[in-house]
Amino acid sequence: MLRQIICIDEDKCVGCGLCTKACQEGAIALVDGKARLVRDDYCDGLGNCLPVCPTGAISFEEREGLAYDEKAVLARKKMEEGPAAEKKPVPLTRMQTTGLQVKEASSLKQWPIKIQLAPVQAKFYEGAKLLIAADCSAFVYPDFHKDFSQGSVLLVGCPKLEEGDFGKKLTAIIKENAIKEVHLLRMEVNCCGGLERALYRAMEDSKKIIPWHITTLTSAGVIKK
């Protein structure tokens, strides 16, 4: 099946092993001193390994691969833990919670949603409405998904707390894909000015003529006129 999965550049890999520890599913192993994806069906595509790589050797790619097999992953963990695992609580799956009933599926069209982790090129961008949102916006605006993100490709970030050039990343995404519209949802606080400046730069440097607009939320979750 065609899905998002990690890709490891062995030329950049220094064999530190941090990614193997970060991958709770056991999809990555050190082979001849280099990190290698050894099981497609163990990779859930969430990218816990990406932020720990010190050389940027790990990225996402969309390709044909085996579907993520959660049952196989849990069986592997149980086998590695041995008899003691019988006394331990069974790990919750991504769709299970304690005392909470899931009423409906997420409206997200892709993963990951962090600006710095998102791929530059992907099929989900083609003909998409792109929503660039401040991290805080989903917490202060109760109907965030219903009023803003539904039907859009969502990218979130905070220029104050995250390292990296947001403008450069957004420029590449807008330039390399047939995005039909861009919407920035920012907070009224000063640090969100970094997101706005990044978008201005991206629209200018990408040389794309597409509709784009900005919505500002107050700290009380009200749309600022």
PDB file of C-alpha atoms in Angstrom:
ATOM      1  CA  MET A   1       0.000   0.000   0.000  1.00  0.00           C
ATOM      2  CA  LEU A   2       1.082   3.607  -0.589  1.00  0.00           C
ATOM      3  CA  ARG A   3       1.762   5.325   2.738  1.00  0.00           C
ATOM      4  CA  GLN A   4       4.064   7.656   4.642  1.00  0.00           C
ATOM      5  CA  ILE A   5       7.095   5.940   6.089  1.00  0.00           C
ATOM      6  CA  ILE A   6      10.540   6.965   7.318  1.00  0.00           C
ATOM      7  CA  CYS A   7      13.620   7.059   5.107  1.00  0.00           C
ATOM      8  CA  ILE A   8      17.183   6.934   6.484  1.00  0.00           C
ATOM      9  CA  ASP A   9      20.124   8.489   4.625  1.00  0.00           C
ATOM     10  CA  GLU A  10      22.993   6.185   5.566  1.00  0.00           C
ATOM     11  CA  ASP A  11      25.566   8.710   4.325  1.00  0.00           C
ATOM     12  CA  LYS A  12      24.419  11.136   7.033  1.00  0.00           C
ATOM     13  CA  CYS A  13      23.955   8.489   9.733  1.00  0.00           C
ATOM     14  CA  VAL A  14      26.696   8.386  12.382  1.00  0.00           C
ATOM     15  CA  GLY A  15      25.417   5.252  14.094  1.00  0.00           C
ATOM     16  CA  CYS A  16      24.616   6.920  17.422  1.00  0.00           C
ATOM     17  CA  GLY A  17      21.613   4.638  17.989  1.00  0.00           C
ATOM     18  CA  LEU A  18      19.331   7.362  19.333  1.00  0.00           C
ATOM     19  CA  CYS A  19      16.682   6.578  16.731  1.00  0.00           C
ATOM     20  CA  THR A  20      16.588   2.897  17.696  1.00  0.00           C
ATOM     21  CA  LYS A  21      15.797   3.890  21.273  1.00  0.00           C
ATOM     22  CA  ALA A  22      13.185   6.443  20.200  1.00  0.00           C
ATOM     23  CA  CYS A  23      11.396   3.924  17.969  1.00  0.00           C
ATOM     24  CA  GLN A  24       9.175   2.086  20.451  1.00  0.00           C
ATOM     25  CA  GLU A  25       7.951  -0.262  17.727  1.00  0.00           C
ATOM     26  CA  GLY A  26      11.387  -1.700  16.924  1.00  0.00           C
ATOM     27  CA  ALA A  27      11.298  -0.773  13.242  1.00  0.00           C
ATOM     28  CA  ILE A  28      14.887   0.554  13.265  1.00  0.00           C
ATOM     29  CA  ALA A  29      18.099  -1.336  14.006  1.00  0.00           C
ATOM     30  CA  LEU A  30      21.818  -0.665  13.723  1.00  0.00           C
ATOM     31  CA  VAL A  31      23.250  -2.713  10.859  1.00  0.00           C
ATOM     32  CA  ASP A  32      26.999  -2.495  10.195  1.00  0.00           C
ATOM     33  CA  GLY A  33      27.144   0.668  12.283  1.00  0.00           C
ATOM     34  CA  LYS A  34      24.311   2.419  10.442  1.00  0.00           C
ATOM     35  CA  ALA A  35      20.631   2.904  11.315  1.00  0.00           C
ATOM     36  CA  ARG A  36      18.337   0.987   8.997  1.00  0.00           C
ATOM     37  CA  LEU A  37      14.584   0.534   8.689  1.00  0.00           C
ATOM     38  CA  VAL A  38      14.342  -3.235   9.070  1.00  0.00           C
ATOM     39  CA  ARG A  39      10.560  -3.672   9.189  1.00  0.00           C
ATOM     40  CA  ASP A  40       8.130  -1.538   7.162  1.00  0.00           C
ATOM     41  CA  ASP A  41       5.194  -3.051   9.049  1.00  0.00           C
ATOM     42  CA  TYR A  42       6.679  -1.939  12.388  1.00  0.00           C
ATOM     43  CA  CYS A  43       6.922   1.740  11.311  1.00  0.00           C
ATOM     44  CA  ASP A  44       3.767   3.623  12.329  1.00  0.00           C
ATOM     45  CA  GLY A  45       4.783   6.712  10.336  1.00  0.00           C
ATOM     46  CA  LEU A  46       4.522   9.046  13.345  1.00  0.00           C
ATOM     47  CA  GLY A  47       8.210   9.929  13.334  1.00  0.00           C
ATOM     48  CA  ASN A  48       9.301   9.715  16.987  1.00  0.00           C
ATOM     49  CA  CYS A  49      12.768   9.050  15.588  1.00  0.00           C
ATOM     50  CA  LEU A  50      13.021  12.285  13.558  1.00  0.00           C
ATOM     51  CA  PRO A  51      13.667  14.857  16.296  1.00  0.00           C
ATOM     52  CA  VAL A  52      16.343  12.778  18.057  1.00  0.00           C
ATOM     53  CA  CYS A  53      18.577  12.348  14.993  1.00  0.00           C
ATOM     54  CA  PRO A  54      21.540  14.744  15.438  1.00  0.00           C
ATOM     55  CA  THR A  55      22.483  14.782  11.732  1.00  0.00           C
ATOM     56  CA  GLY A  56      19.068  15.013  10.069  1.00  0.00           C
ATOM     57  CA  ALA A  57      19.518  11.613   8.441  1.00  0.00           C
ATOM     58  CA  ILE A  58      15.861  10.647   8.902  1.00  0.00           C
ATOM     59  CA  SER A  59      13.003  12.036   6.841  1.00  0.00           C
ATOM     60  CA  PHE A  60       9.579  10.997   5.610  1.00  0.00           C
ATOM     61  CA  GLU A  61       8.788   9.613   2.188  1.00  0.00           C
ATOM     62  CA  GLU A  62       5.586   8.389   0.594  1.00  0.00           C
ATOM     63  CA  ARG A  63       6.068   4.986  -1.028  1.00  0.00           C
ATOM     64  CA  GLU A  64       4.731   1.494  -1.352  1.00  0.00           C
ATOM     65  CA  GLY A  65       5.209  -0.435   1.872  1.00  0.00           C
ATOM     66  CA  LEU A  66       3.565  -2.920   4.183  1.00  0.00           C
ATOM     67  CA  ALA A  67       0.760  -1.537   6.329  1.00  0.00           C
ATOM     68  CA  TYR A  68       1.579  -0.801   9.976  1.00  0.00           C
ATOM     69  CA  ASP A  69       0.879  -4.004  11.928  1.00  0.00           C
ATOM     70  CA  GLU A  70       0.121  -3.015  15.504  1.00  0.00           C
ATOM     71  CA  LYS A  71      -0.665  -6.587  16.546  1.00  0.00           C
ATOM     72  CA  ALA A  72       2.763  -7.752  15.351  1.00  0.00           C
ATOM     73  CA  VAL A  73       4.448  -4.900  17.241  1.00  0.00           C
ATOM     74  CA  LEU A  74       2.642  -5.752  20.482  1.00  0.00           C
ATOM     75  CA  ALA A  75       3.480  -9.437  20.013  1.00  0.00           C
ATOM     76  CA  ARG A  76       7.168  -8.575  19.545  1.00  0.00           C
ATOM     77  CA  LYS A  77       7.182  -6.456  22.707  1.00  0.00           C
ATOM     78  CA  LYS A  78       5.509  -9.234  24.678  1.00  0.00           C
ATOM     79  CA  MET A  79       8.046 -11.773  23.447  1.00  0.00           C
ATOM     80  CA  GLU A  80      10.996  -9.513  24.320  1.00  0.00           C
ATOM     81  CA  GLU A  81       9.664  -8.823  27.813  1.00  0.00           C
ATOM     82  CA  GLY A  82       9.208 -12.547  28.487  1.00  0.00           C
ATOM     83  CA  PRO A  83       7.058 -14.044  31.282  1.00  0.00           C
ATOM     84  CA  ALA A  84       7.151 -10.790  33.256  1.00  0.00           C
ATOM     85  CA  ALA A  85       5.015  -9.207  30.555  1.00  0.00           C
ATOM     86  CA  GLU A  86       2.027 -11.247  31.734  1.00  0.00           C
ATOM     87  CA  LYS A  87       1.974  -9.225  34.948  1.00  0.00           C
ATOM     88  CA  LYS A  88       2.170  -5.873  33.184  1.00  0.00           C
ATOM     89  CA  PRO A  89      -0.864  -3.941  31.936  1.00  0.00           C
ATOM     90  CA  VAL A  90      -1.537  -4.299  28.229  1.00  0.00           C
ATOM     91  CA  PRO A  91      -0.416  -1.147  26.380  1.00  0.00           C
ATOM     92  CA  LEU A  92      -3.244   0.954  25.004  1.00  0.00           C
ATOM     93  CA  THR A  93      -3.574   1.175  21.241  1.00  0.00           C
ATOM     94  CA  ARG A  94      -3.860   4.518  19.509  1.00  0.00           C
ATOM     95  CA  MET A  95      -7.671   4.183  19.438  1.00  0.00           C
ATOM     96  CA  GLN A  96      -8.102   3.076  23.058  1.00  0.00           C
ATOM     97  CA  THR A  97      -8.449   5.236  26.163  1.00  0.00           C
ATOM     98  CA  THR A  98      -9.443   4.641  29.778  1.00  0.00           C
ATOM     99  CA  GLY A  99     -12.979   5.770  30.524  1.00  0.00           C
ATOM    100  CA  LEU A 100     -13.213   7.772  27.291  1.00  0.00           C
ATOM    101  CA  GLN A 101     -15.294   6.869  24.274  1.00  0.00           C
ATOM    102  CA  VAL A 102     -14.043   7.997  20.877  1.00  0.00           C
ATOM    103  CA  LYS A 103     -17.045   9.579  19.139  1.00  0.00           C
ATOM    104  CA  GLU A 104     -15.593  10.372  15.736  1.00  0.00           C
ATOM    105  CA  ALA A 105     -12.405  10.134  13.722  1.00  0.00           C
ATOM    106  CA  SER A 106      -9.949  13.007  13.436  1.00  0.00           C
ATOM    107  CA  SER A 107     -10.381  15.413  10.530  1.00  0.00           C
ATOM    108  CA  LEU A 108      -6.623  15.528   9.906  1.00  0.00           C
ATOM    109  CA  LYS A 109      -5.683  14.825   6.291  1.00  0.00           C
ATOM    110  CA  GLN A 110      -2.008  14.031   6.954  1.00  0.00           C
ATOM    111  CA  TRP A 111       0.718  13.433   9.533  1.00  0.00           C
ATOM    112  CA  PRO A 112       2.976  14.891  10.861  1.00  0.00           C
ATOM    113  CA  ILE A 113       1.442  18.317  11.373  1.00  0.00           C
ATOM    114  CA  LYS A 114       4.457  20.178  12.814  1.00  0.00           C
ATOM    115  CA  ILE A 115       5.927  22.589  10.268  1.00  0.00           C
ATOM    116  CA  GLN A 116       9.501  21.481  10.876  1.00  0.00           C
ATOM    117  CA  LEU A 117       8.626  17.763  10.582  1.00  0.00           C
ATOM    118  CA  ALA A 118       6.319  17.962   7.577  1.00  0.00           C
ATOM    119  CA  PRO A 119       7.709  16.754   4.228  1.00  0.00           C
ATOM    120  CA  VAL A 120       8.418  19.389   1.587  1.00  0.00           C
ATOM    121  CA  GLN A 121       6.756  17.378  -1.158  1.00  0.00           C
ATOM    122  CA  ALA A 122       3.792  15.028  -0.735  1.00  0.00           C
ATOM    123  CA  LYS A 123       0.654  14.080  -2.628  1.00  0.00           C
ATOM    124  CA  PHE A 124      -1.613  15.444   0.095  1.00  0.00           C
ATOM    125  CA  TYR A 125      -0.493  19.002  -0.755  1.00  0.00           C
ATOM    126  CA  GLU A 126      -1.714  18.791  -4.362  1.00  0.00           C
ATOM    127  CA  GLY A 127      -4.745  21.040  -4.862  1.00  0.00           C
ATOM    128  CA  ALA A 128      -5.034  21.487  -1.092  1.00  0.00           C
ATOM    129  CA  LYS A 129      -6.051  24.335   1.132  1.00  0.00           C
ATOM    130  CA  LEU A 130      -3.122  24.872   3.501  1.00  0.00           C
ATOM    131  CA  LEU A 131      -3.825  25.989   7.072  1.00  0.00           C
ATOM    132  CA  ILE A 132      -0.786  27.241   8.970  1.00  0.00           C
ATOM    133  CA  ALA A 133      -1.784  27.540  12.626  1.00  0.00           C
ATOM    134  CA  ALA A 134      -0.110  28.688  15.819  1.00  0.00           C
ATOM    135  CA  ASP A 135       0.232  25.875  18.358  1.00  0.00           C
ATOM    136  CA  CYS A 136      -1.954  27.714  20.873  1.00  0.00           C
ATOM    137  CA  SER A 137      -4.861  28.336  18.501  1.00  0.00           C
ATOM    138  CA  ALA A 138      -6.374  24.859  18.814  1.00  0.00           C
ATOM    139  CA  PHE A 139      -6.486  25.230  22.604  1.00  0.00           C
ATOM    140  CA  VAL A 140      -8.098  28.665  22.812  1.00  0.00           C
ATOM    141  CA  TYR A 141     -10.633  28.187  20.008  1.00  0.00           C
ATOM    142  CA  PRO A 142     -13.079  25.363  20.917  1.00  0.00           C
ATOM    143  CA  ASP A 143     -14.294  24.717  17.343  1.00  0.00           C
ATOM    144  CA  PHE A 144     -10.820  24.799  15.793  1.00  0.00           C
ATOM    145  CA  HIS A 145     -11.268  21.679  13.643  1.00  0.00           C
ATOM    146  CA  LYS A 146     -14.849  22.456  12.636  1.00  0.00           C
ATOM    147  CA  ASP A 147     -14.271  26.107  11.712  1.00  0.00           C
ATOM    148  CA  PHE A 148     -10.676  26.084  10.494  1.00  0.00           C
ATOM    149  CA  SER A 149      -8.856  22.815   9.846  1.00  0.00           C
ATOM    150  CA  GLN A 150     -11.578  20.610   8.385  1.00  0.00           C
ATOM    151  CA  GLY A 151     -10.837  19.949   4.724  1.00  0.00           C
ATOM    152  CA  SER A 152      -7.382  21.543   4.938  1.00  0.00           C
ATOM    153  CA  VAL A 153      -3.828  20.297   5.185  1.00  0.00           C
ATOM    154  CA  LEU A 154      -2.776  21.460   8.660  1.00  0.00           C
ATOM    155  CA  LEU A 155       0.679  22.663   9.675  1.00  0.00           C
ATOM    156  CA  VAL A 156       1.291  23.967  13.198  1.00  0.00           C
ATOM    157  CA  GLY A 157       4.251  25.616  14.876  1.00  0.00           C
ATOM    158  CA  CYS A 158       5.577  28.166  17.332  1.00  0.00           C
ATOM    159  CA  PRO A 159       8.560  30.297  16.211  1.00  0.00           C
ATOM    160  CA  LYS A 160       9.350  31.208  19.816  1.00  0.00           C
ATOM    161  CA  LEU A 161       9.739  27.641  21.076  1.00  0.00           C
ATOM    162  CA  GLU A 162      11.053  25.842  17.995  1.00  0.00           C
ATOM    163  CA  GLU A 163      14.357  26.150  16.211  1.00  0.00           C
ATOM    164  CA  GLY A 164      14.640  26.385  12.450  1.00  0.00           C
ATOM    165  CA  ASP A 165      13.721  28.744   9.642  1.00  0.00           C
ATOM    166  CA  PHE A 166       9.936  28.608   9.256  1.00  0.00           C
ATOM    167  CA  GLY A 167      10.071  30.952   6.267  1.00  0.00           C
ATOM    168  CA  LYS A 168      12.460  28.712   4.363  1.00  0.00           C
ATOM    169  CA  LYS A 169      10.379  25.591   5.068  1.00  0.00           C
ATOM    170  CA  LEU A 170       7.089  27.218   4.103  1.00  0.00           C
ATOM    171  CA  THR A 171       8.666  28.664   0.953  1.00  0.00           C
ATOM    172  CA  ALA A 172       9.765  25.197  -0.136  1.00  0.00           C
ATOM    173  CA  ILE A 173       6.350  23.655   0.573  1.00  0.00           C
ATOM    174  CA  ILE A 174       4.434  26.357  -1.306  1.00  0.00           C
ATOM    175  CA  LYS A 175       6.916  26.451  -4.182  1.00  0.00           C
ATOM    176  CA  GLU A 176       7.119  22.694  -4.762  1.00  0.00           C
ATOM    177  CA  ASN A 177       3.400  21.866  -4.592  1.00  0.00           C
ATOM    178  CA  ALA A 178       0.178  22.903  -6.327  1.00  0.00           C
ATOM    179  CA  ILE A 179      -1.431  24.425  -3.237  1.00  0.00           C
ATOM    180  CA  LYS A 180      -4.558  26.380  -4.132  1.00  0.00           C
ATOM    181  CA  GLU A 181      -5.012  28.508  -1.012  1.00  0.00           C
ATOM    182  CA  VAL A 182      -3.142  29.433   2.187  1.00  0.00           C
ATOM    183  CA  HIS A 183      -4.679  30.497   5.500  1.00  0.00           C
ATOM    184  CA  LEU A 184      -2.650  31.591   8.527  1.00  0.00           C
ATOM    185  CA  LEU A 185      -4.305  31.319  11.938  1.00  0.00           C
ATOM    186  CA  ARG A 186      -2.234  33.208  14.503  1.00  0.00           C
ATOM    187  CA  MET A 187      -2.629  34.525  18.020  1.00  0.00           C
ATOM    188  CA  GLU A 188      -2.537  38.247  18.803  1.00  0.00           C
ATOM    189  CA  VAL A 189       0.607  37.788  20.930  1.00  0.00           C
ATOM    190  CA  ASN A 190       3.901  39.192  19.628  1.00  0.00           C
ATOM    191  CA  CYS A 191       5.659  35.862  19.161  1.00  0.00           C
ATOM    192  CA  CYS A 192       3.089  34.886  16.531  1.00  0.00           C
ATOM    193  CA  GLY A 193       4.454  37.728  14.426  1.00  0.00           C
ATOM    194  CA  GLY A 194       7.192  35.295  13.495  1.00  0.00           C
ATOM    195  CA  LEU A 195       4.629  33.064  11.787  1.00  0.00           C
ATOM    196  CA  GLU A 196       3.182  36.009   9.894  1.00  0.00           C
ATOM    197  CA  ARG A 197       6.615  37.170   8.744  1.00  0.00           C
ATOM    198  CA  ALA A 198       7.449  33.615   7.672  1.00  0.00           C
ATOM    199  CA  LEU A 199       4.310  33.463   5.532  1.00  0.00           C
ATOM    200  CA  TYR A 200       4.979  36.884   3.935  1.00  0.00           C
ATOM    201  CA  ARG A 201       8.470  35.698   3.062  1.00  0.00           C
ATOM    202  CA  ALA A 202       7.205  32.361   1.730  1.00  0.00           C
ATOM    203  CA  MET A 203       4.640  33.981  -0.542  1.00  0.00           C
ATOM    204  CA  GLU A 204       7.253  36.412  -1.862  1.00  0.00           C
ATOM    205  CA  ASP A 205      10.104  33.933  -2.315  1.00  0.00           C
ATOM    206  CA  SER A 206       7.961  31.155  -3.792  1.00  0.00           C
ATOM    207  CA  LYS A 207       6.769  33.562  -6.519  1.00  0.00           C
ATOM    208  CA  LYS A 208       3.374  31.839  -6.432  1.00  0.00           C
ATOM    209  CA  ILE A 209       0.209  33.830  -7.075  1.00  0.00           C
ATOM    210  CA  ILE A 210      -2.381  32.077  -4.930  1.00  0.00           C
ATOM    211  CA  PRO A 211      -5.045  33.399  -2.516  1.00  0.00           C
ATOM    212  CA  TRP A 212      -3.894  33.764   1.082  1.00  0.00           C
ATOM    213  CA  HIS A 213      -5.252  35.433   4.186  1.00  0.00           C
ATOM    214  CA  ILE A 214      -4.632  35.777   7.926  1.00  0.00           C
ATOM    215  CA  THR A 215      -6.991  35.312  10.874  1.00  0.00           C
ATOM    216  CA  THR A 216      -5.970  36.538  14.327  1.00  0.00           C
ATOM    217  CA  LEU A 217      -7.337  35.144  17.588  1.00  0.00           C
ATOM    218  CA  THR A 218      -7.334  36.933  20.930  1.00  0.00           C
ATOM    219  CA  SER A 219      -6.091  35.135  24.034  1.00  0.00           C
ATOM    220  CA  ALA A 220      -9.762  34.594  24.920  1.00  0.00           C
ATOM    221  CA  GLY A 221     -10.320  32.636  21.720  1.00  0.00           C
ATOM    222  CA  VAL A 222     -12.235  35.335  19.862  1.00  0.00           C
ATOM    223  CA  ILE A 223     -11.593  36.195  16.221  1.00  0.00           C
ATOM    224  CA  LYS A 224     -10.082  39.690  16.109  1.00  0.00           C
ATOM    225  CA  LYS A 225     -11.753  41.999  13.644  1.00  0.00           C
TER     226      LYS A 225
END
